[in-house]
Short mmCIF file of C-alpha atoms in Angstrom, two decimals:
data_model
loop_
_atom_site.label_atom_id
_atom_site.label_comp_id
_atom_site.label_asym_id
_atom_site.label_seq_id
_atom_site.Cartn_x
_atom_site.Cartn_y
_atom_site.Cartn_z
CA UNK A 12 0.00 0.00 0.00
CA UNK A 13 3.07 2.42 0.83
CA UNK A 14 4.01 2.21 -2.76
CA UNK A 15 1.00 2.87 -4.54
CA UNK A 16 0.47 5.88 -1.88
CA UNK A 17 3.75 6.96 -3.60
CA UNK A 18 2.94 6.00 -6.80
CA UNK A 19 -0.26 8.03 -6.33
CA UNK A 20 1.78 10.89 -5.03
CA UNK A 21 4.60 10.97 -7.87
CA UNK A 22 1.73 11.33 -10.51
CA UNK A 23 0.14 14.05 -8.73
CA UNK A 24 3.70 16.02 -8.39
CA UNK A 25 4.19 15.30 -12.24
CA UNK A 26 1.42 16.20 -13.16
CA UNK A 27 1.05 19.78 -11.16
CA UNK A 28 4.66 20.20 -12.34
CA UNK A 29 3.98 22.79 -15.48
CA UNK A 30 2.03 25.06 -12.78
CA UNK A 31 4.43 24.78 -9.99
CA UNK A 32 7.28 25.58 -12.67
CA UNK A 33 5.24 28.13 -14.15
CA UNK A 34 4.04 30.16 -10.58
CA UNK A 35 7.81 30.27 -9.42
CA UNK A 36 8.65 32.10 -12.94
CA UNK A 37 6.05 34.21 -12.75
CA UNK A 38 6.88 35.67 -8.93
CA UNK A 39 10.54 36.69 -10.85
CA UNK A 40 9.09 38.06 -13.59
CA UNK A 41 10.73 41.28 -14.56
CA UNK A 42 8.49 44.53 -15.23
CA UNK A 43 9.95 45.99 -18.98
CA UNK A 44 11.81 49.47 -18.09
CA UNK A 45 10.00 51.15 -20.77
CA UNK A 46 6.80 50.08 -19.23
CA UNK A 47 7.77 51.55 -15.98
CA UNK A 48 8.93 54.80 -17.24
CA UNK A 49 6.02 54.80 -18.98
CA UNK A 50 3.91 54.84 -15.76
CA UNK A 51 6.14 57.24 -13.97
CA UNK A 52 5.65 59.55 -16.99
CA UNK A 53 1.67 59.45 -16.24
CA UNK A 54 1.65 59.62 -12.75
CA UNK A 55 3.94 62.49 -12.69
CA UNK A 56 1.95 64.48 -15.66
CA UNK A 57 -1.24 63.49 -13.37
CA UNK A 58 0.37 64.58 -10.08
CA UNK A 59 1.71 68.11 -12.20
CA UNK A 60 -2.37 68.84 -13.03
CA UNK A 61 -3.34 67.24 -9.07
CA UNK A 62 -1.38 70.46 -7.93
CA UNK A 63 -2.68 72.67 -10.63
CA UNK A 64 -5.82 72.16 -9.28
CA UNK A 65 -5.20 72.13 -5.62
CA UNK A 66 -3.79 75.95 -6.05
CA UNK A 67 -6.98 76.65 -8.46
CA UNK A 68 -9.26 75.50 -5.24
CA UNK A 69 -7.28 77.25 -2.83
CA UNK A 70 -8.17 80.44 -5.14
CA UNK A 71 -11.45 79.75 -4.83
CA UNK A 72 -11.59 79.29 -1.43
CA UNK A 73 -9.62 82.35 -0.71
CA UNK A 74 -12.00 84.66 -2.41
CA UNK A 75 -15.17 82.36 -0.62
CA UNK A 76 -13.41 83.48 2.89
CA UNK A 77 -12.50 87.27 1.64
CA UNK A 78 -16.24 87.50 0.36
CA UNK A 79 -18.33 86.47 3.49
CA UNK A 80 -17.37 86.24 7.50
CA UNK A 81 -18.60 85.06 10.61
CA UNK A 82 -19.34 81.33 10.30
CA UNK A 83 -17.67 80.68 6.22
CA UNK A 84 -14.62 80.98 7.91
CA UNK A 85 -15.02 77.94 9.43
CA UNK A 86 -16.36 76.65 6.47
CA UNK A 87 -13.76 77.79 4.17
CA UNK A 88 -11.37 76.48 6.82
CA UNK A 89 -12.85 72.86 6.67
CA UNK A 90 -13.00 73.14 2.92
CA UNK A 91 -9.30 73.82 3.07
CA UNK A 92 -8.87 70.93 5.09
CA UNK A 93 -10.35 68.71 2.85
CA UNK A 94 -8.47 70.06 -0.17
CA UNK A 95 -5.62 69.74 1.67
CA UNK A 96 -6.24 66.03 2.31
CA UNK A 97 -7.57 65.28 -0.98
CA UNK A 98 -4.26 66.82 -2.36
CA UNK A 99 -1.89 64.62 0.17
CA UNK A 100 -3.77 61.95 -0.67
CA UNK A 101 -3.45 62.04 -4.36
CA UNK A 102 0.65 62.61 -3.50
CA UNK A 103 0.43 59.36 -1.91
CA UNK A 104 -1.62 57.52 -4.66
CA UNK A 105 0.80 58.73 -7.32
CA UNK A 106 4.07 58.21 -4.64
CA UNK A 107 2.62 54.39 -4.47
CA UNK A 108 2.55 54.41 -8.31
CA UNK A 109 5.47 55.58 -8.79
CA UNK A 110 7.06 52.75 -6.06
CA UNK A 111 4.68 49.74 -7.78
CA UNK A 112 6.40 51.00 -11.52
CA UNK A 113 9.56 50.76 -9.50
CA UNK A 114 9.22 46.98 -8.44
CA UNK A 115 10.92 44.17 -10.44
CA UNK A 116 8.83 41.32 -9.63
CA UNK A 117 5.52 40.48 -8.52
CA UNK A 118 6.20 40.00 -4.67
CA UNK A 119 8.22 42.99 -4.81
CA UNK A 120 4.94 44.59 -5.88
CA UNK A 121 2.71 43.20 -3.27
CA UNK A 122 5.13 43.94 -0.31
CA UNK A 123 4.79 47.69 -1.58
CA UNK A 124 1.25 47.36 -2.02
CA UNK A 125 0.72 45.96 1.65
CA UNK A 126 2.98 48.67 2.83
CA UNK A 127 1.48 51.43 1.17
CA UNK A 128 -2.14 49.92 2.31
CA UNK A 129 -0.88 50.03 5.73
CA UNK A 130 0.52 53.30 5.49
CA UNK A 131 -3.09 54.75 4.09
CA UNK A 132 -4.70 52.88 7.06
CA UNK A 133 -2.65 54.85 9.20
CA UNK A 134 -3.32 57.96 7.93
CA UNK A 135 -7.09 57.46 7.94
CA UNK A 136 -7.75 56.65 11.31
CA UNK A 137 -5.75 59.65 12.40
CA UNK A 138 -7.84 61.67 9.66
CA UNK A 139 -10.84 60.31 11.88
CA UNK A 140 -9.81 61.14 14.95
CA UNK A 141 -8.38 64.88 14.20
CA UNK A 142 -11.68 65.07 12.55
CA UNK A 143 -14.26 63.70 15.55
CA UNK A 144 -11.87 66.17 17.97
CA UNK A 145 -12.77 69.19 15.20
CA UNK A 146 -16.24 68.17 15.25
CA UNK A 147 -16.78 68.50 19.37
CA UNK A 148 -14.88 71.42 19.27
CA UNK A 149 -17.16 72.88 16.89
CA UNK A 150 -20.19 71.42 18.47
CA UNK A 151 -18.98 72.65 22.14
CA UNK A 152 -18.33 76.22 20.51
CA UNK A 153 -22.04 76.04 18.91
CA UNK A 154 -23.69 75.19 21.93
CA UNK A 155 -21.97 78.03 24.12
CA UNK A 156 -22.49 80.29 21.06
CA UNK A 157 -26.25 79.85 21.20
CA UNK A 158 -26.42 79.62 25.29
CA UNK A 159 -25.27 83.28 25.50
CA UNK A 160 -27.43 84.61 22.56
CA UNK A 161 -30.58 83.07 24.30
CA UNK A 162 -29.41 84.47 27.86
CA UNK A 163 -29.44 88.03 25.72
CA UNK A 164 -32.67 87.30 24.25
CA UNK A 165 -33.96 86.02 27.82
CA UNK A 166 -32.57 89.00 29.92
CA UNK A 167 -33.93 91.59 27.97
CA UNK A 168 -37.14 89.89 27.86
CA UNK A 169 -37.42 89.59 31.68
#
């Protein structure tokens, strides 16, 4: 019975051979340099017109916050802070390209992919919290704001 287990077994390894040949070649295989550069050339063209448009926005905010006051501002200022992130964040997407047209193999690839999906992680739960701190602050400010206007209201009503 042992050797018709092994028999079994040999066939099985021969005949899986092609794909187990074929997968280890294909975890070396080598990214063309022209097809690289080529993707460095569009990501850099893409991240050129990403900060064409961030100063265009930050134009257009700047004349949103010159034109009205009072509560804009904060407005404008949360509008700048989402610019701003959408900006870094399109750095980083194009940064990540620009490290995946860099990698010579497949698991080269992936290892920058999982770091750069890490790194992103990272930067979005941060992201979350600066923006749930924002958001009390802003609710706490609120609250006092309209507790003193409705003492005014109420004291010169009484």
């Amino acid at each position: 019975m042992t050797t018709e287990t092994n028999s079994v077994l040999n066939t099985v390894k021969e005949a899986f051979a092609p794909v187990t040949e074929a997968f280890t070649k294909l975890q070396n295989l080598e990214v063309p340099e022209a097809a690289r550069e080529f993707v460095k050339k569009q990501a850099e063209t893409a991240k050129v017109r990403a900060a064409d448009f961030h100063a265009g926005s930050e134009k257009v905010t700047a004349a949103v916050e010159t034109a009205v006051a009072g509560s804009v501002a904060e407005a404008a200022k949360i509008s700048r802070n989402i610019q701003q992130a959408l900006y870094q964040d399109a750095e980083a997407f194009f940064a990540g390209i620009d490290k995946l047209a860099s990698a010579k193999s497949l698991s080269e690839a992936a290892q920058i992919q999982s770091d750069l999906v890490r790194a992103r992680g990272e930067v979005l739960v941060s992201r979350a919290k600066a923006s749930t701190e924002y958001l009390g602050k802003l609710v706490a400010d609120g609250a006092k704001t309209a507790q003193d206007n409705f003492s005014k209201v109420y004291s010169k009503t009484a």
